[in-house]
Coordinates of N, CA and C in Angstrom, one line a residue:
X7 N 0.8 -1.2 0.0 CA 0.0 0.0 0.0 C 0.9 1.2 0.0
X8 N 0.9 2.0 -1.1 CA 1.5 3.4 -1.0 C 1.0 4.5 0.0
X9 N 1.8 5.6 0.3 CA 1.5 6.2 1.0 C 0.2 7.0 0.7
X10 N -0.2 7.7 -0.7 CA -1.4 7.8 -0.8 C -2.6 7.2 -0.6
X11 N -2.7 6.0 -0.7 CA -3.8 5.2 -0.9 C -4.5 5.2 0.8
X12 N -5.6 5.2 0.7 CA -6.4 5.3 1.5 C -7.4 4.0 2.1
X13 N -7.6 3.3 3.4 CA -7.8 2.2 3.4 C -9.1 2.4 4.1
X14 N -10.5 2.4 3.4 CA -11.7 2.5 3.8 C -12.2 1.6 4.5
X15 N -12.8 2.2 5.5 CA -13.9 1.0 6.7 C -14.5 0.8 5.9
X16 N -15.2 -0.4 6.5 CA -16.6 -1.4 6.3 C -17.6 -0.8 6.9
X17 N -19.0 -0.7 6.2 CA -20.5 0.0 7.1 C -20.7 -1.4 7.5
X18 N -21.1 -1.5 8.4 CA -21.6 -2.9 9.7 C -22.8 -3.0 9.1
X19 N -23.0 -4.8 8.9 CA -24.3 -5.0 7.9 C -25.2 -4.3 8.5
X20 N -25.6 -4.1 9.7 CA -26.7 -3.4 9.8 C -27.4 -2.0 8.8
X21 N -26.4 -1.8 8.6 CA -26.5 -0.1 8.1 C -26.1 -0.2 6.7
X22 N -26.0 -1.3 6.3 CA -25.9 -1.3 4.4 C -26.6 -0.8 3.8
X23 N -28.0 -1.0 3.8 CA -29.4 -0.1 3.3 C -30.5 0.5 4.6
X24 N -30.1 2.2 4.7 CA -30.8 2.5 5.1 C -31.8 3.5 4.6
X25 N -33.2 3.7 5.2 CA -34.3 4.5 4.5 C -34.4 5.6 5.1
X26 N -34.3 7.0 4.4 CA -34.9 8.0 5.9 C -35.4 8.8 5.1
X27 N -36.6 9.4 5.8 CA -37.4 10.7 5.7 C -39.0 9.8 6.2
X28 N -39.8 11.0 6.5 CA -40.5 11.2 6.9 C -41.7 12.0 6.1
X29 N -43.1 11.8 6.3 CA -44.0 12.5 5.3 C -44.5 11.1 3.9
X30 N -44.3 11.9 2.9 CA -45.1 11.2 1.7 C -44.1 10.1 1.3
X31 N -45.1 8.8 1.3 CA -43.9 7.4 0.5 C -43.1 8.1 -0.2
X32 N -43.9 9.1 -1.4 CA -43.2 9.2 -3.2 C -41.6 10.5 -2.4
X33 N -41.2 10.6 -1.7 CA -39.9 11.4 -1.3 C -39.0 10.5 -0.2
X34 N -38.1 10.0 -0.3 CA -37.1 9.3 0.1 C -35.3 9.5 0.0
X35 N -34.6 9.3 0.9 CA -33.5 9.2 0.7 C -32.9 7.7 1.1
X36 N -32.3 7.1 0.5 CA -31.6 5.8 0.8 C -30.0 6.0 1.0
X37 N -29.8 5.1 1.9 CA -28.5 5.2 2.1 C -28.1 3.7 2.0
X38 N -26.9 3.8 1.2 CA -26.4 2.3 0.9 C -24.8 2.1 1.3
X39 N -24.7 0.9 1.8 CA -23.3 1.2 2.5 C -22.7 0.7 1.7
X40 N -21.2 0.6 2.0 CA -20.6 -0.1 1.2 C -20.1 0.3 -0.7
X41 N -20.3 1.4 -0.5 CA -20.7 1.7 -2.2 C -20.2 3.3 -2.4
X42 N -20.2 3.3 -3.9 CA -19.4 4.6 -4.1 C -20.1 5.6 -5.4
X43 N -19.8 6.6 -5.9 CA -20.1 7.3 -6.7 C -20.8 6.1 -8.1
X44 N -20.0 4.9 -8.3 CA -20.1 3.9 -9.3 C -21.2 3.5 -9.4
X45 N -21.8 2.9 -8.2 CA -23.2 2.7 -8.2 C -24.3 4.1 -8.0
X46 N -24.2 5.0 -7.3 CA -25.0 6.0 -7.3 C -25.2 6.7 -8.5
X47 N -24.2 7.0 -9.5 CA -24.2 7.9 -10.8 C -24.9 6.6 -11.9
X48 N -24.7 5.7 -11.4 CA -25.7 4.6 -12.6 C -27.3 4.0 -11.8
X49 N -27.6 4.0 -10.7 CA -28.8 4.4 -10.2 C -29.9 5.7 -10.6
X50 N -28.8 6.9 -10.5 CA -29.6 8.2 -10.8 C -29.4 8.5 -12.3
X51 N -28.7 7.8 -13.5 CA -29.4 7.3 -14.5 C -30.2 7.0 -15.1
X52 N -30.6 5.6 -14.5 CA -31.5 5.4 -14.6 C -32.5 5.7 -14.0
X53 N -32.7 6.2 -13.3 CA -33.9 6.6 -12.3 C -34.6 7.8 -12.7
X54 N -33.6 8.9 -13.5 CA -34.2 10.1 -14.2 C -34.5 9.9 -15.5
X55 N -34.1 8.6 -16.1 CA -35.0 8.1 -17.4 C -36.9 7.5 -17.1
X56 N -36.8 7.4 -15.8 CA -38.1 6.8 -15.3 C -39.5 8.0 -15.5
X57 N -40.3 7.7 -16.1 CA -41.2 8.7 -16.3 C -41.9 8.9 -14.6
X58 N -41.7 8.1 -14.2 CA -42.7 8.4 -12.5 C -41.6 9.1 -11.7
X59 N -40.4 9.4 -12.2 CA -39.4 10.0 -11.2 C -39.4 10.9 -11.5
X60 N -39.8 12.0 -10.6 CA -40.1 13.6 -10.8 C -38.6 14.2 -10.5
X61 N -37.8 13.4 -9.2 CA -36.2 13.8 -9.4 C -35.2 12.9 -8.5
X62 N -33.8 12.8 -9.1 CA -33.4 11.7 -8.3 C -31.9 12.7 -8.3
X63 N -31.1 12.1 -7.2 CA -29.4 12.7 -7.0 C -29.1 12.2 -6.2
X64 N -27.3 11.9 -5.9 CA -27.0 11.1 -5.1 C -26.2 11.9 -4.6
X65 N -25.0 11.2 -3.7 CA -24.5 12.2 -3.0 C -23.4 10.8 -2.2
X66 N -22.2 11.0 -1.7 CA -21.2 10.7 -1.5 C -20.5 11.8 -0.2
X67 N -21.5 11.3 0.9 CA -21.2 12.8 2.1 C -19.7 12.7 2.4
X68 N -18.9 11.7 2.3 CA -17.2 11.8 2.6 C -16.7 10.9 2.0
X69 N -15.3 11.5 1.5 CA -15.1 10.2 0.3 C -14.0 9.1 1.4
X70 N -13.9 9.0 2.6 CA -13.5 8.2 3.5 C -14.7 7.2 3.9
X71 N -15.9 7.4 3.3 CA -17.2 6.9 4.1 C -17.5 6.1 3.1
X72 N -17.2 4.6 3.5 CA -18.2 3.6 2.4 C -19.6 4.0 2.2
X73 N -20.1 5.0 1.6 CA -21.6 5.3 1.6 C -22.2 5.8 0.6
X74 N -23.2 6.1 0.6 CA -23.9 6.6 -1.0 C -25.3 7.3 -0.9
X75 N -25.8 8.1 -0.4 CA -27.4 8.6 -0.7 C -27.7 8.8 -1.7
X76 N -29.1 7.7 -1.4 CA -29.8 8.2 -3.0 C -31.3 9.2 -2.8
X77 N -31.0 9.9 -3.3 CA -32.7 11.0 -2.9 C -33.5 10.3 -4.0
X78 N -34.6 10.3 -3.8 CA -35.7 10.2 -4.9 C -37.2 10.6 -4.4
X79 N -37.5 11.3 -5.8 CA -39.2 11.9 -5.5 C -39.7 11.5 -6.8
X80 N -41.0 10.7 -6.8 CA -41.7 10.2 -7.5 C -43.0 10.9 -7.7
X81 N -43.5 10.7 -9.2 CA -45.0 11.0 -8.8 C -46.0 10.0 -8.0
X82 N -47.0 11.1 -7.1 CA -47.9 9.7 -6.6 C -48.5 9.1 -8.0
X83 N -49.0 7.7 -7.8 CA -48.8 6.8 -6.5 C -48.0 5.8 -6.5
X84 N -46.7 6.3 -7.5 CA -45.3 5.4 -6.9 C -45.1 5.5 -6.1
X85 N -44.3 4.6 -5.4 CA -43.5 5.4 -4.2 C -42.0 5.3 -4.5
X86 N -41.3 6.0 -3.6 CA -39.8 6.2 -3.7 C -39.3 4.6 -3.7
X87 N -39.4 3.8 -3.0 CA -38.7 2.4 -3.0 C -39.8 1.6 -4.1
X88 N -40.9 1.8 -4.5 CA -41.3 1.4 -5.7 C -40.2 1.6 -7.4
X89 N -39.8 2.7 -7.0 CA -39.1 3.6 -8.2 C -37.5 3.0 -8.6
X90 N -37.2 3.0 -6.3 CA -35.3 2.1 -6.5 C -35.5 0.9 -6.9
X91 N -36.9 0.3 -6.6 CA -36.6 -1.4 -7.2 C -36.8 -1.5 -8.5
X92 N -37.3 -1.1 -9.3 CA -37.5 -0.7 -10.8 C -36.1 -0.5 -10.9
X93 N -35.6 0.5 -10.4 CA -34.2 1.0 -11.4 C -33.3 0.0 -10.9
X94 N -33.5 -0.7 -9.6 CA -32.3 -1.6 -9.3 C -32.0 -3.1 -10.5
X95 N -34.0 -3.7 -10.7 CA -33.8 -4.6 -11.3 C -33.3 -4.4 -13.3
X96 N -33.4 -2.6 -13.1 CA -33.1 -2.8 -14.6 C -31.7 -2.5 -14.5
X97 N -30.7 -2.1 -13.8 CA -29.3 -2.1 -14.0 C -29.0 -3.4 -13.5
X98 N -29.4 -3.9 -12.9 CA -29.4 -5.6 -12.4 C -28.9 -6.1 -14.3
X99 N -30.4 -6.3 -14.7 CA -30.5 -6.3 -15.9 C -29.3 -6.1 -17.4
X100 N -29.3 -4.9 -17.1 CA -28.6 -4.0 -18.2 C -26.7 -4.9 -17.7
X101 N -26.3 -4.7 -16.5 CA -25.0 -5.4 -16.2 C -25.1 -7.1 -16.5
X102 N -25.7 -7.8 -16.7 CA -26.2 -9.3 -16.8 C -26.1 -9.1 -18.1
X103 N -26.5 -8.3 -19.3 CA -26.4 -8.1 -20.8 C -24.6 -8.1 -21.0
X104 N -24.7 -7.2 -20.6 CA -23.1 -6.7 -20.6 C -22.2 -7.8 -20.0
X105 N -22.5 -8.1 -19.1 CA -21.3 -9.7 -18.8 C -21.4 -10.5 -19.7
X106 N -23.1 -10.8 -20.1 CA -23.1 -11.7 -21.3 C -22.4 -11.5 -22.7
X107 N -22.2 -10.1 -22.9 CA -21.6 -9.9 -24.3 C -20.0 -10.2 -24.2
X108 N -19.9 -9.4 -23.1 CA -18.3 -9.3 -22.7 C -18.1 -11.1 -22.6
X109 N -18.6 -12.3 -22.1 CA -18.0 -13.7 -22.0 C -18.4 -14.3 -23.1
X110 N -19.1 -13.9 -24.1 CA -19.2 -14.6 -25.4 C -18.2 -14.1 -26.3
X111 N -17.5 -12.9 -26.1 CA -16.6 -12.5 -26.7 C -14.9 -12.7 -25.8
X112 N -15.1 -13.5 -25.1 CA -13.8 -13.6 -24.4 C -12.8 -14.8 -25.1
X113 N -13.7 -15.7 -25.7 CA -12.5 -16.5 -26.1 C -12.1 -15.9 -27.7
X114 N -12.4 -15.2 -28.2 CA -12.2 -14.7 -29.2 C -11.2 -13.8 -28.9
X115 N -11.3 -12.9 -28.0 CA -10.3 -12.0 -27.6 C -9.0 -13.3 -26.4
X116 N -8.9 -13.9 -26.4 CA -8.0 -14.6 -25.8 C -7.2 -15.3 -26.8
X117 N -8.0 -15.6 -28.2 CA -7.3 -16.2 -28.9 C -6.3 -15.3 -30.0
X118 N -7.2 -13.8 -29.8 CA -6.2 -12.9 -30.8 C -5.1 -12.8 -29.8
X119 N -5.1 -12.5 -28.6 CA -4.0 -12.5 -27.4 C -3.2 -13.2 -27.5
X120 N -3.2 -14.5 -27.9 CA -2.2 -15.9 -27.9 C -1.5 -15.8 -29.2
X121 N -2.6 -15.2 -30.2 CA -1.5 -15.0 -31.5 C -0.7 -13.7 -31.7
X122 N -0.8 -12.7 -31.0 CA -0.5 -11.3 -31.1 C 1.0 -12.0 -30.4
X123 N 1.0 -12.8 -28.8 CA 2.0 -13.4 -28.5 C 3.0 -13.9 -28.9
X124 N 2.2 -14.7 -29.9 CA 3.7 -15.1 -30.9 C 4.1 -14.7 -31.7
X125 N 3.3 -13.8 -32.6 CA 4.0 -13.0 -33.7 C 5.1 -12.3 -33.1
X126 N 4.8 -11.7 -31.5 CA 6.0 -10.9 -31.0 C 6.7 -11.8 -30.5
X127 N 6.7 -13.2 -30.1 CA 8.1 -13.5 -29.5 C 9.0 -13.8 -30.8
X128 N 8.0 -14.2 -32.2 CA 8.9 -14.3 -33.5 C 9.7 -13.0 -33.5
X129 N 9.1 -12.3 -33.4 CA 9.4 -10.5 -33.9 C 10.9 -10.5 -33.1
X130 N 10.8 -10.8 -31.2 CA 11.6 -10.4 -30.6 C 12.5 -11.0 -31.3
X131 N 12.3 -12.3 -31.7 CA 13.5 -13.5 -31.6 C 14.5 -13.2 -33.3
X132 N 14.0 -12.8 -34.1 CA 14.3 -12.4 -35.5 C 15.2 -10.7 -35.2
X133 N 15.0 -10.1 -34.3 CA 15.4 -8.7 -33.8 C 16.9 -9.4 -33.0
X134 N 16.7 -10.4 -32.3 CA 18.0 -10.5 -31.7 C 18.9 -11.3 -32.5
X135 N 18.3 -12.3 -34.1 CA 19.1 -12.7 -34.6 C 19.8 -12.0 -35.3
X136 N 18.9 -10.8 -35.8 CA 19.6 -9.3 -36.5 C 20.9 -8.8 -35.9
X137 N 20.5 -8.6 -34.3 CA 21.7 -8.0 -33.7 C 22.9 -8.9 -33.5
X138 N 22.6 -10.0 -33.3 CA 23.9 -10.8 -33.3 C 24.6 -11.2 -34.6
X139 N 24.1 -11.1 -35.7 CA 24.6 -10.8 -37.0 C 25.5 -10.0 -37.4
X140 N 24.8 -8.6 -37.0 CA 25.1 -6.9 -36.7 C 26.6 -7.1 -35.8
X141 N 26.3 -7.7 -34.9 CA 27.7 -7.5 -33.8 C 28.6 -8.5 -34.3
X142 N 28.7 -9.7 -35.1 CA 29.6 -10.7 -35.4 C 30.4 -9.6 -36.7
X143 N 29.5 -9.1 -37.5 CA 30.1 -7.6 -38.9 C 30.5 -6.8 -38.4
X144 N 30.7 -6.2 -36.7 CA 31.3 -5.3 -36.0 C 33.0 -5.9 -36.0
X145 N 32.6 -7.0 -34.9 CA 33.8 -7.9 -34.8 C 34.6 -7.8 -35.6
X146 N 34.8 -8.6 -37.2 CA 35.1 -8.9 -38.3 C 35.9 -7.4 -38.8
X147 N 35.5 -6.3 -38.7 CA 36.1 -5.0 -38.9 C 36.6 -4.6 -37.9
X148 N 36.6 -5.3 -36.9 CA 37.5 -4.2 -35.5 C 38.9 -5.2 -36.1
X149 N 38.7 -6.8 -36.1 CA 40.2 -7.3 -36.4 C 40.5 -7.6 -37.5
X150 N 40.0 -7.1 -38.6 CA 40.5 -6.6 -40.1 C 41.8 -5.6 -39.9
X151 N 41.6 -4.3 -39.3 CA 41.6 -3.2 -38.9 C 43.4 -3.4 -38.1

C-alpha cells in the first residue's frame, strides 16, 4: 500500500441499506453502504429516465465513508422504494447483458491475445538474430583493422 492510498472501513451490515425521511412514501433518501459514486451515478441514470421520477441525485457525504445517498421523489402513487426497485432490477439487468456480451466474446479476444504473443516473440526472436549478425560484422572490422 503506497503512501497515498487510503484504506476505507466497512458499514456494519446493519446499516448497508438505510431508508430515511419522513411524510409522503413518493420522497425518500436511501443510504447504501458499502458503495461509491459507481453505483450512485448509474442508479440516478436510470432513475431520471423513469417517467414516474419527478427527481433523483445522489451524494457521496465523505469520500472516506463507504456510503452513497440516494434521494428520490416520485410521482404519486409510486413510491420512492417502488421507483429504486424498478431501477435496481433494470441495472441488475442491463450489467447481466453486458457480462453476457463481454463472455461470449472472451475467447475470441483470448485467442487474438495468444496470437498477437507469438508473432511478437517471432518478432523479438528475428530482432536478436539481426543483432547478433550486426555485432559478429562489428567484430570482423574491428580485427581486419
Amino acid at each position: 500500500m503506497s503512501v497515498n492510498e487510503v484504506k476505507l472501513k466497512s458499514v456494519d451490515d446493519d446499516k448497508l441499506f438505510v431508508v430515511k425521511g419522513t411524510g409522503p412514501a413518493s420522497n425518500r433518501t436511501f443510504a447504501i453502504g458499502n458503495e461509491d459514486h459507481t453505483l450512485g451515478n448509474a442508479l440516478r441514470h436510470i432513475m431520471i429516465q423513469n417517467s414516474k421520477v419527478e427527481f433523483c441525485g445522489y451524494s457521496v457525504p465523505h469520500p472516506s465513508e463507504p456510503i452513497v445517498h440516494v434521494r428520490v421523489q416520485t410521482k404519486e402513487p409510486t413510491t420512492a422504494i417502488q421507483a429504486l426497485q424498478e431501477s435496481c432490477e433494470t441495472l441488475y439487468d442491463q450489467c447481466d447483458y453486458v457480462l453476457s456480451q463481454l463472455e461470449a466474446k472472451l475467447p475470441e479476444v483470448t485467442a487474438d491475445s495468444k496470437t498477437l504473443q507469438l508473432k511478437l516473440a517471432e518478432m523479438l526472436e528475428e530482432e536478436d538474430d539481426d543483432d547478433d549478425d550486426d555485432d559478429e560484422g562489428a567484430e570482423e572490422v574491428l580485427m581486419e583493422e
